Every structure is written in C-alpha cells, then in structure tokens.
C-alpha cells in the first residue's frame, strides 16, 4: 500500500459481519474499536449471550464496545475517542446519526449484500432467493442518513447456486464482502475511489421478514414454495403444521412444477395433502405441482431426513399439512 493504513471503527452484529471484521483485521488497516449490540437473553435459561462479533473481537483482542444503541451520547463519545479515519458498518441493524457519520474524516463505509440499488433493506439475501434471482452480489457504499441510499464505491457480482439456501449464500457473500471491503479501504487510503450515485428509479426493496412470512401456503406454486424454504433456511425456517404441531421445512424440491397437483385427474389432491413418495420421501400437493420434503424438523425434535420423518409418522391417506 502506497499510503498509510486507515484507523477503523467497525460496527456489526450479525454472524455475517464476522468475515469482514476478520478480513480487515488481517489487512494493513488498524481496528481501533469494535462496536456491537449488548449481550441479550438467548436459548434455554435465557442466559445473556454476546453477539458473534463480540466473540470475534474478544478472540482477536480488539477494543470492544457492547451497547444497547450507538445513538446515545456514550456510544458516540467512545467512537470519537477512538479517533477513526473511517467507520465500517456490516449488518449492524441501526441507522447512524449525522453526528456519528461526521466523526471519521473519510466517512462511513457500509457493506451491503446485494448489487445496489437492488434489494435495499434488512434482508437482501433472503429476498434474492424469494425472487428467484440467478445472481446477486456485494456492494460497498459511502453511507448517508438514508437506508442504503449512499453512493456506490465498489461492487462484485455473485452467481446464486441452484440449491443454495440463505445460510450458504450469506456465508459466501460475507467472505466476498470482506475482500471487497479491504479493497475499498486500500483504495480509500490512496484517494482512488470514484463514488457513483445510485439511480433511485432502479431501487428495489428487501424488508425484514416477519413471522407471517415463514408460514407455507400450500396453495402457491411448487417453485415459489421451494424458493421460500431456501430463503428461510436454516433459520428461522419455513413452517407448517402436521397433526396440530409445528413442522419446520429446511430443504425441499419442486416436483412436476408446472403440472396440476397429484391425484386422480378428475379429483386432484387438495393443496397440503401429504403422501409418501416412491422412496418414502414425503410429497405435498400444491397449487401447481408438488413439493418433496427433503429435510424437516418436527416440533420439539431436531432436523431429520424427510423419508425418516414419513416412516416414523406413518402418514395416512388424505392427511394434510397447514
């Protein structure tokens, strides 16, 4: 690097933030402070659990601020005292104030998991899968006070695997994003960036998914239902009900996606009807075609192969999900 390395304050919460933190930490740039959410109750016993970013900062021995919000005076003061050249924000979940954005001479850089201006918002990975896109990507952006509206610095497209779920795709984007962030900081140190204003007419949105988005509506088309399963797997997972109890669907495949639901031609099975397939893998009738349940999680039990679930449940004729 021709220019002096940058002093970085890193802000992130999600596990997908960790590869970016590690990439910067392994570069010539200096991590002056890591900011993340305060520990929250989680799991059995509701014990306080730090974020994945806090765990990574502890392991790396980097200065750490755990706070309920960075927008209060104390958090802002800690960032000011760290004297950063640049703020780096990855899956932090909180908009920064104008005061915070003004604390670093080289501004704030956000890593977003889409090719902006596409899929602005909190869930770009999930919405890329829901939309059935073949390609998404990672973008570094100079932050302003809007939601993912700042000028684009660098981008890298990523092809989506045909069977990839949100967990696997997110990890690939996080790794690629870490590399792109280091390239961005290197270029910023050389004053070699050329920010590009986003075209707002091409913006699409990727809002956070709520509990209602997780419920499988079996009257939909098989391909759409499989996309929903991929977008929600491994967590929180698409859900349905079987014999009055919850059933998570982690992996599924569309069968005869353009065909009418299985069953007799004059009386096709109603959407949600479940039958064991030829190899015991359960098949579910949908509004168009059927869906094979490859991996599921019955309520109170762990993930299991769909065929093992069907054999144990001894599915009877006419039973339905939902």
mmCIF file of C-alpha atoms in Angstrom:
data_model
loop_
_atom_site.group_PDB
_atom_site.id
_atom_site.type_symbol
_atom_site.label_atom_id
_atom_site.label_comp_id
_atom_site.label_asym_id
_atom_site.label_seq_id
_atom_site.Cartn_x
_atom_site.Cartn_y
_atom_site.Cartn_z
ATOM 1 C CA UNK A 1 0.000 0.000 0.000
ATOM 2 C CA UNK A 2 1.418 3.389 -1.038
ATOM 3 C CA UNK A 3 -0.476 5.361 1.595
ATOM 4 C CA UNK A 4 -0.670 4.992 5.368
ATOM 5 C CA UNK A 5 -3.191 2.361 6.561
ATOM 6 C CA UNK A 6 -6.513 3.571 7.923
ATOM 7 C CA UNK A 7 -7.698 3.517 11.522
ATOM 8 C CA UNK A 8 -11.080 1.731 11.535
ATOM 9 C CA UNK A 9 -14.051 1.655 13.904
ATOM 10 C CA UNK A 10 -16.044 -1.464 12.946
ATOM 11 C CA UNK A 11 -19.781 -1.755 13.683
ATOM 12 C CA UNK A 12 -21.582 -5.094 13.254
ATOM 13 C CA UNK A 13 -23.895 -7.563 14.995
ATOM 14 C CA UNK A 14 -24.784 -10.445 12.702
ATOM 15 C CA UNK A 15 -22.571 -13.540 12.266
ATOM 16 C CA UNK A 16 -22.273 -12.492 8.625
ATOM 17 C CA UNK A 17 -20.324 -9.442 9.896
ATOM 18 C CA UNK A 18 -17.505 -11.595 11.247
ATOM 19 C CA UNK A 19 -15.702 -12.451 7.955
ATOM 20 C CA UNK A 20 -15.495 -8.729 7.165
ATOM 21 C CA UNK A 21 -14.054 -7.969 10.597
ATOM 22 C CA UNK A 22 -11.512 -10.775 10.182
ATOM 23 C CA UNK A 23 -10.532 -9.583 6.687
ATOM 24 C CA UNK A 24 -9.865 -6.052 7.884
ATOM 25 C CA UNK A 25 -8.015 -7.317 10.936
ATOM 26 C CA UNK A 26 -5.765 -9.388 8.660
ATOM 27 C CA UNK A 27 -5.070 -6.398 6.391
ATOM 28 C CA UNK A 28 -2.726 -3.456 6.874
ATOM 29 C CA UNK A 29 -5.561 -1.390 8.371
ATOM 30 C CA UNK A 30 -5.951 -0.994 12.136
ATOM 31 C CA UNK A 31 -9.067 -1.923 14.111
ATOM 32 C CA UNK A 32 -9.308 0.900 16.677
ATOM 33 C CA UNK A 33 -12.669 -0.169 18.139
ATOM 34 C CA UNK A 34 -15.361 -2.800 17.532
ATOM 35 C CA UNK A 35 -18.956 -1.764 18.296
ATOM 36 C CA UNK A 36 -21.723 -4.348 18.673
ATOM 37 C CA UNK A 37 -25.015 -4.915 20.490
ATOM 38 C CA UNK A 38 -25.032 -5.673 24.210
ATOM 39 C CA UNK A 39 -25.498 -9.343 25.215
ATOM 40 C CA UNK A 40 -29.123 -10.497 25.013
ATOM 41 C CA UNK A 41 -31.033 -13.415 26.602
ATOM 42 C CA UNK A 42 -30.986 -16.466 24.335
ATOM 43 C CA UNK A 43 -31.559 -20.215 24.423
ATOM 44 C CA UNK A 44 -32.682 -22.348 27.311
ATOM 45 C CA UNK A 45 -32.477 -20.473 30.581
ATOM 46 C CA UNK A 46 -32.353 -17.167 28.705
ATOM 47 C CA UNK A 47 -28.710 -16.665 29.540
ATOM 48 C CA UNK A 48 -27.100 -13.486 28.262
ATOM 49 C CA UNK A 49 -25.234 -14.243 25.061
ATOM 50 C CA UNK A 50 -22.806 -11.866 23.285
ATOM 51 C CA UNK A 51 -23.027 -11.301 19.540
ATOM 52 C CA UNK A 52 -20.837 -13.246 17.150
ATOM 53 C CA UNK A 53 -18.946 -10.009 16.519
ATOM 54 C CA UNK A 54 -18.212 -9.612 20.257
ATOM 55 C CA UNK A 55 -16.885 -13.155 20.377
ATOM 56 C CA UNK A 56 -14.638 -12.484 17.391
ATOM 57 C CA UNK A 57 -13.347 -9.216 18.875
ATOM 58 C CA UNK A 58 -12.505 -10.986 22.148
ATOM 59 C CA UNK A 59 -10.602 -13.723 20.322
ATOM 60 C CA UNK A 60 -8.676 -11.150 18.273
ATOM 61 C CA UNK A 61 -8.029 -8.992 21.343
ATOM 62 C CA UNK A 62 -9.523 -5.847 19.824
ATOM 63 C CA UNK A 63 -11.093 -2.984 21.840
ATOM 64 C CA UNK A 64 -14.828 -3.647 22.175
ATOM 65 C CA UNK A 65 -17.918 -1.567 22.948
ATOM 66 C CA UNK A 66 -21.136 -3.501 23.618
ATOM 67 C CA UNK A 67 -24.080 -1.111 23.727
ATOM 68 C CA UNK A 68 -27.873 -1.115 23.544
ATOM 69 C CA UNK A 69 -27.644 1.649 20.931
ATOM 70 C CA UNK A 70 -24.804 3.530 19.304
ATOM 71 C CA UNK A 71 -27.071 6.548 19.021
ATOM 72 C CA UNK A 72 -26.770 7.534 22.677
ATOM 73 C CA UNK A 73 -24.164 10.001 23.870
ATOM 74 C CA UNK A 74 -21.907 7.419 25.494
ATOM 75 C CA UNK A 75 -21.540 5.324 22.380
ATOM 76 C CA UNK A 76 -20.882 8.339 20.216
ATOM 77 C CA UNK A 77 -18.221 9.557 22.644
ATOM 78 C CA UNK A 78 -16.422 6.182 22.576
ATOM 79 C CA UNK A 79 -16.311 6.312 18.780
ATOM 80 C CA UNK A 80 -14.984 9.873 18.921
ATOM 81 C CA UNK A 81 -12.267 8.859 21.393
ATOM 82 C CA UNK A 82 -11.161 6.060 19.054
ATOM 83 C CA UNK A 83 -10.237 8.786 16.512
ATOM 84 C CA UNK A 84 -11.112 6.716 13.412
ATOM 85 C CA UNK A 85 -10.175 7.590 9.852
ATOM 86 C CA UNK A 86 -13.209 5.626 8.669
ATOM 87 C CA UNK A 87 -16.255 3.799 10.080
ATOM 88 C CA UNK A 88 -17.052 0.370 8.598
ATOM 89 C CA UNK A 89 -20.611 -0.922 9.050
ATOM 90 C CA UNK A 90 -21.689 -4.516 8.265
ATOM 91 C CA UNK A 91 -25.117 -5.937 9.180
ATOM 92 C CA UNK A 92 -25.371 -3.614 12.175
ATOM 93 C CA UNK A 93 -29.129 -3.088 12.111
ATOM 94 C CA UNK A 94 -29.104 0.537 13.223
ATOM 95 C CA UNK A 95 -29.013 3.748 11.190
ATOM 96 C CA UNK A 96 -26.185 6.108 12.157
ATOM 97 C CA UNK A 97 -26.825 9.707 13.104
ATOM 98 C CA UNK A 98 -25.333 12.591 11.192
ATOM 99 C CA UNK A 99 -23.089 13.259 14.187
ATOM 100 C CA UNK A 100 -21.658 9.713 14.021
ATOM 101 C CA UNK A 101 -21.221 9.841 10.271
ATOM 102 C CA UNK A 102 -19.209 13.028 10.696
ATOM 103 C CA UNK A 103 -16.731 11.587 13.215
ATOM 104 C CA UNK A 104 -14.459 9.969 10.631
ATOM 105 C CA UNK A 105 -12.637 12.162 8.074
ATOM 106 C CA UNK A 106 -13.042 9.522 5.352
ATOM 107 C CA UNK A 107 -16.694 8.904 6.215
ATOM 108 C CA UNK A 108 -18.555 5.644 6.830
ATOM 109 C CA UNK A 109 -18.428 2.635 4.500
ATOM 110 C CA UNK A 110 -21.237 0.074 4.529
ATOM 111 C CA UNK A 111 -21.011 -3.454 3.122
ATOM 112 C CA UNK A 112 -24.401 -4.454 1.680
ATOM 113 C CA UNK A 113 -25.251 -7.959 0.498
ATOM 114 C CA UNK A 114 -26.789 -7.051 -2.867
ATOM 115 C CA UNK A 115 -25.972 -5.195 -6.066
ATOM 116 C CA UNK A 116 -27.391 -1.831 -5.031
ATOM 117 C CA UNK A 117 -29.708 -0.144 -5.762
ATOM 118 C CA UNK A 118 -31.371 -3.579 -5.914
ATOM 119 C CA UNK A 119 -32.632 -5.062 -2.646
ATOM 120 C CA UNK A 120 -32.172 -2.153 -0.286
ATOM 121 C CA UNK A 121 -33.107 -3.039 3.296
ATOM 122 C CA UNK A 122 -32.541 -5.547 6.074
ATOM 123 C CA UNK A 123 -32.956 -8.881 4.260
ATOM 124 C CA UNK A 124 -31.301 -8.738 0.814
ATOM 125 C CA UNK A 125 -30.070 -12.345 0.886
ATOM 126 C CA UNK A 126 -33.498 -13.755 1.705
ATOM 127 C CA UNK A 127 -35.278 -11.604 -0.875
ATOM 128 C CA UNK A 128 -32.788 -12.532 -3.607
ATOM 129 C CA UNK A 129 -33.818 -16.167 -3.078
ATOM 130 C CA UNK A 130 -37.525 -15.377 -2.772
ATOM 131 C CA UNK A 131 -37.379 -13.550 -6.095
ATOM 132 C CA UNK A 132 -35.659 -16.495 -7.768
ATOM 133 C CA UNK A 133 -32.670 -14.412 -8.874
ATOM 134 C CA UNK A 134 -29.760 -16.154 -10.596
ATOM 135 C CA UNK A 135 -27.293 -13.510 -9.464
ATOM 136 C CA UNK A 136 -26.792 -11.104 -6.589
ATOM 137 C CA UNK A 137 -23.605 -9.607 -5.162
ATOM 138 C CA UNK A 138 -21.900 -7.374 -2.640
ATOM 139 C CA UNK A 139 -21.568 -3.598 -2.628
ATOM 140 C CA UNK A 140 -19.506 -1.159 -0.612
ATOM 141 C CA UNK A 141 -21.281 2.164 -0.222
ATOM 142 C CA UNK A 142 -20.448 5.508 1.351
ATOM 143 C CA UNK A 143 -23.159 5.926 3.976
ATOM 144 C CA UNK A 144 -25.540 8.838 4.275
ATOM 145 C CA UNK A 145 -28.512 9.164 6.634
ATOM 146 C CA UNK A 146 -30.857 7.249 4.287
ATOM 147 C CA UNK A 147 -31.455 3.495 4.151
ATOM 148 C CA UNK A 148 -28.851 2.098 1.742
ATOM 149 C CA UNK A 149 -29.011 5.224 -0.421
ATOM 150 C CA UNK A 150 -25.379 6.398 -0.380
ATOM 151 C CA UNK A 151 -23.007 6.476 -3.366
ATOM 152 C CA UNK A 152 -21.623 3.119 -4.542
ATOM 153 C CA UNK A 153 -17.872 2.582 -4.107
ATOM 154 C CA UNK A 154 -17.181 -0.970 -5.362
ATOM 155 C CA UNK A 155 -19.336 -3.947 -6.380
ATOM 156 C CA UNK A 156 -18.804 -7.651 -7.079
ATOM 157 C CA UNK A 157 -21.496 -9.900 -8.645
ATOM 158 C CA UNK A 158 -22.050 -13.413 -7.246
ATOM 159 C CA UNK A 159 -23.913 -16.241 -9.042
ATOM 160 C CA UNK A 160 -26.515 -17.950 -6.807
ATOM 161 C CA UNK A 161 -26.295 -21.762 -6.673
ATOM 162 C CA UNK A 162 -29.410 -23.612 -7.848
ATOM 163 C CA UNK A 163 -29.911 -25.332 -4.472
ATOM 164 C CA UNK A 164 -28.290 -22.716 -2.242
ATOM 165 C CA UNK A 165 -30.155 -21.594 0.876
ATOM 166 C CA UNK A 166 -29.833 -18.301 2.732
ATOM 167 C CA UNK A 167 -27.279 -19.666 5.174
ATOM 168 C CA UNK A 168 -24.885 -20.884 2.498
ATOM 169 C CA UNK A 169 -25.359 -17.860 0.237
ATOM 170 C CA UNK A 170 -24.918 -15.452 3.144
ATOM 171 C CA UNK A 171 -21.614 -17.037 4.105
ATOM 172 C CA UNK A 172 -20.324 -16.746 0.519
ATOM 173 C CA UNK A 173 -21.411 -13.123 0.294
ATOM 174 C CA UNK A 174 -19.828 -12.377 3.672
ATOM 175 C CA UNK A 175 -16.495 -13.819 2.552
ATOM 176 C CA UNK A 176 -16.573 -11.945 -0.757
ATOM 177 C CA UNK A 177 -17.686 -8.810 1.044
ATOM 178 C CA UNK A 178 -14.718 -8.947 3.398
ATOM 179 C CA UNK A 179 -12.370 -8.978 0.425
ATOM 180 C CA UNK A 180 -14.271 -6.123 -1.208
ATOM 181 C CA UNK A 181 -14.107 -4.076 1.993
ATOM 182 C CA UNK A 182 -10.334 -4.391 2.189
ATOM 183 C CA UNK A 183 -10.076 -3.358 -1.482
ATOM 184 C CA UNK A 184 -12.292 -0.382 -0.681
ATOM 185 C CA UNK A 185 -10.182 0.680 2.315
ATOM 186 C CA UNK A 186 -6.971 0.248 0.296
ATOM 187 C CA UNK A 187 -8.411 2.476 -2.434
ATOM 188 C CA UNK A 188 -9.684 4.996 0.129
ATOM 189 C CA UNK A 189 -6.210 5.222 1.636
ATOM 190 C CA UNK A 190 -4.874 6.102 -1.833
ATOM 191 C CA UNK A 191 -7.748 8.526 -2.528
ATOM 192 C CA UNK A 192 -8.519 6.292 -5.510
ATOM 193 C CA UNK A 193 -12.269 5.786 -5.076
ATOM 194 C CA UNK A 194 -14.804 7.182 -7.539
ATOM 195 C CA UNK A 195 -18.210 7.137 -5.776
ATOM 196 C CA UNK A 196 -21.177 6.555 -8.096
ATOM 197 C CA UNK A 197 -24.615 7.931 -7.254
ATOM 198 C CA UNK A 198 -27.361 5.275 -7.126
ATOM 199 C CA UNK A 199 -30.212 5.507 -9.625
ATOM 200 C CA UNK A 200 -33.299 5.641 -7.358
ATOM 201 C CA UNK A 201 -35.591 4.606 -10.236
ATOM 202 C CA UNK A 202 -33.902 1.176 -10.221
ATOM 203 C CA UNK A 203 -34.214 0.615 -6.474
ATOM 204 C CA UNK A 204 -35.992 -2.467 -5.141
ATOM 205 C CA UNK A 205 -36.635 -3.334 -1.514
ATOM 206 C CA UNK A 206 -35.828 -6.182 0.831
ATOM 207 C CA UNK A 207 -37.584 -5.565 4.166
ATOM 208 C CA UNK A 208 -37.076 -7.775 7.198
ATOM 209 C CA UNK A 209 -39.195 -10.951 7.086
ATOM 210 C CA UNK A 210 -41.735 -11.399 9.889
ATOM 211 C CA UNK A 211 -43.423 -14.462 11.404
ATOM 212 C CA UNK A 212 -46.222 -14.422 8.799
ATOM 213 C CA UNK A 213 -43.641 -14.704 6.001
ATOM 214 C CA UNK A 214 -42.432 -18.013 7.439
ATOM 215 C CA UNK A 215 -45.749 -19.850 7.058
ATOM 216 C CA UNK A 216 -46.005 -22.046 3.945
ATOM 217 C CA UNK A 217 -49.194 -21.507 1.918
ATOM 218 C CA UNK A 218 -49.543 -24.795 0.063
ATOM 219 C CA UNK A 219 -51.948 -23.269 -2.457
ATOM 220 C CA UNK A 220 -48.988 -21.490 -4.063
ATOM 221 C CA UNK A 221 -46.918 -22.880 -6.924
ATOM 222 C CA UNK A 222 -44.318 -25.534 -6.067
ATOM 223 C CA UNK A 223 -41.354 -23.487 -7.366
ATOM 224 C CA UNK A 224 -42.374 -20.453 -5.289
ATOM 225 C CA UNK A 225 -42.753 -22.554 -2.151
ATOM 226 C CA UNK A 226 -39.300 -24.076 -2.608
ATOM 227 C CA UNK A 227 -37.812 -20.598 -3.016
ATOM 228 C CA UNK A 228 -39.414 -19.617 0.297
ATOM 229 C CA UNK A 229 -37.925 -22.673 2.002
ATOM 230 C CA UNK A 230 -34.453 -21.766 0.693
ATOM 231 C CA UNK A 231 -34.840 -18.116 1.728
ATOM 232 C CA UNK A 232 -35.689 -19.060 5.314
ATOM 233 C CA UNK A 233 -33.249 -21.924 5.837
ATOM 234 C CA UNK A 234 -31.563 -22.754 8.131
ATOM 235 C CA UNK A 235 -33.081 -20.099 10.416
ATOM 236 C CA UNK A 236 -35.786 -19.292 11.235
ATOM 237 C CA UNK A 237 -37.011 -21.889 8.657
ATOM 238 C CA UNK A 238 -40.303 -22.118 6.776
ATOM 239 C CA UNK A 239 -43.064 -23.573 8.916
ATOM 240 C CA UNK A 240 -46.272 -25.549 8.501
ATOM 241 C CA UNK A 241 -48.349 -27.780 10.767
ATOM 242 C CA UNK A 242 -48.868 -31.545 10.831
ATOM 243 C CA UNK A 243 -51.365 -33.216 13.155
ATOM 244 C CA UNK A 244 -51.702 -29.968 15.100
ATOM 245 C CA UNK A 245 -47.995 -29.486 15.755
ATOM 246 C CA UNK A 246 -45.370 -27.308 14.103
ATOM 247 C CA UNK A 247 -43.189 -28.696 11.350
ATOM 248 C CA UNK A 248 -40.165 -26.794 10.015
ATOM 249 C CA UNK A 249 -39.083 -27.365 6.417
ATOM 250 C CA UNK A 250 -35.330 -26.963 5.882
ATOM 251 C CA UNK A 251 -34.894 -28.443 2.375
ATOM 252 C CA UNK A 252 -37.422 -29.120 -0.364
ATOM 253 C CA UNK A 253 -37.578 -29.725 -4.108
ATOM 254 C CA UNK A 254 -40.256 -28.926 -6.678
ATOM 255 C CA UNK A 255 -41.631 -31.983 -8.484
ATOM 256 C CA UNK A 256 -43.621 -31.598 -11.719
ATOM 257 C CA UNK A 257 -43.625 -27.885 -11.002
ATOM 258 C CA UNK A 258 -45.799 -26.990 -13.992
ATOM 259 C CA UNK A 259 -48.226 -29.875 -13.570
ATOM 260 C CA UNK A 260 -51.548 -29.860 -11.726
ATOM 261 C CA UNK A 261 -51.484 -31.263 -8.168
ATOM 262 C CA UNK A 262 -51.044 -35.055 -7.942
ATOM 263 C CA UNK A 263 -54.037 -37.340 -7.519
ATOM 264 C CA UNK A 264 -56.752 -38.569 -9.834
ATOM 265 C CA UNK A 265 -57.234 -36.366 -12.902
ATOM 266 C CA UNK A 266 -60.855 -35.606 -12.061
ATOM 267 C CA UNK A 267 -60.079 -35.089 -8.345
ATOM 268 C CA UNK A 268 -56.523 -33.814 -7.768
ATOM 269 C CA UNK A 269 -55.238 -33.769 -4.224
ATOM 270 C CA UNK A 270 -56.031 -30.583 -2.306
ATOM 271 C CA UNK A 271 -53.047 -28.306 -1.597
ATOM 272 C CA UNK A 272 -51.248 -29.511 1.527
ATOM 273 C CA UNK A 273 -52.144 -33.181 1.028
ATOM 274 C CA UNK A 274 -49.125 -35.273 2.016
ATOM 275 C CA UNK A 275 -48.296 -38.751 0.739
ATOM 276 C CA UNK A 276 -45.170 -40.927 0.952
ATOM 277 C CA UNK A 277 -43.252 -40.954 -2.343
ATOM 278 C CA UNK A 278 -41.666 -43.980 -4.009
ATOM 279 C CA UNK A 279 -38.550 -43.777 -1.788
ATOM 280 C CA UNK A 280 -40.600 -42.745 1.278
ATOM 281 C CA UNK A 281 -39.711 -39.067 0.806
ATOM 282 C CA UNK A 282 -42.988 -37.244 1.546
ATOM 283 C CA UNK A 283 -44.657 -35.395 -1.326
ATOM 284 C CA UNK A 284 -47.014 -32.475 -0.718
ATOM 285 C CA UNK A 285 -49.623 -31.272 -3.227
ATOM 286 C CA UNK A 286 -49.516 -27.540 -4.024
ATOM 287 C CA UNK A 287 -51.477 -25.193 -6.245
ATOM 288 C CA UNK A 288 -49.207 -26.210 -9.155
ATOM 289 C CA UNK A 289 -47.175 -29.398 -8.950
ATOM 290 C CA UNK A 290 -45.908 -30.962 -5.741
ATOM 291 C CA UNK A 291 -43.049 -30.455 -3.295
ATOM 292 C CA UNK A 292 -40.756 -33.183 -1.932
ATOM 293 C CA UNK A 293 -39.839 -32.613 1.721
ATOM 294 C CA UNK A 294 -36.132 -33.489 1.818
ATOM 295 C CA UNK A 295 -35.325 -32.321 5.353
ATOM 296 C CA UNK A 296 -37.717 -31.299 8.124
ATOM 297 C CA UNK A 297 -37.841 -30.538 11.833
ATOM 298 C CA UNK A 298 -40.907 -31.779 13.755
ATOM 299 C CA UNK A 299 -41.850 -29.693 16.797
ATOM 300 C CA UNK A 300 -39.591 -30.493 19.770
ATOM 301 C CA UNK A 301 -37.160 -32.525 17.657
ATOM 302 C CA UNK A 302 -34.060 -31.828 15.586
ATOM 303 C CA UNK A 303 -33.534 -31.794 11.826
ATOM 304 C CA UNK A 304 -34.161 -35.085 10.084
ATOM 305 C CA UNK A 305 -34.352 -36.602 6.635
ATOM 306 C CA UNK A 306 -37.821 -36.302 5.114
ATOM 307 C CA UNK A 307 -38.060 -40.035 4.459
ATOM 308 C CA UNK A 308 -37.226 -40.817 8.105
ATOM 309 C CA UNK A 309 -39.972 -38.428 9.186
ATOM 310 C CA UNK A 310 -42.503 -40.089 6.855
ATOM 311 C CA UNK A 311 -41.613 -43.598 8.019
ATOM 312 C CA UNK A 312 -41.923 -42.598 11.667
ATOM 313 C CA UNK A 313 -45.172 -40.672 11.171
ATOM 314 C CA UNK A 314 -46.875 -43.435 9.116
ATOM 315 C CA UNK A 315 -48.773 -40.895 7.054
ATOM 316 C CA UNK A 316 -52.354 -41.902 6.344
ATOM 317 C CA UNK A 317 -54.349 -41.282 3.163
ATOM 318 C CA UNK A 318 -55.885 -37.819 2.981
ATOM 319 C CA UNK A 319 -53.725 -36.202 5.677
ATOM 320 C CA UNK A 320 -52.794 -32.583 5.014
ATOM 321 C CA UNK A 321 -50.227 -30.037 6.134
ATOM 322 C CA UNK A 322 -51.083 -26.493 7.150
#
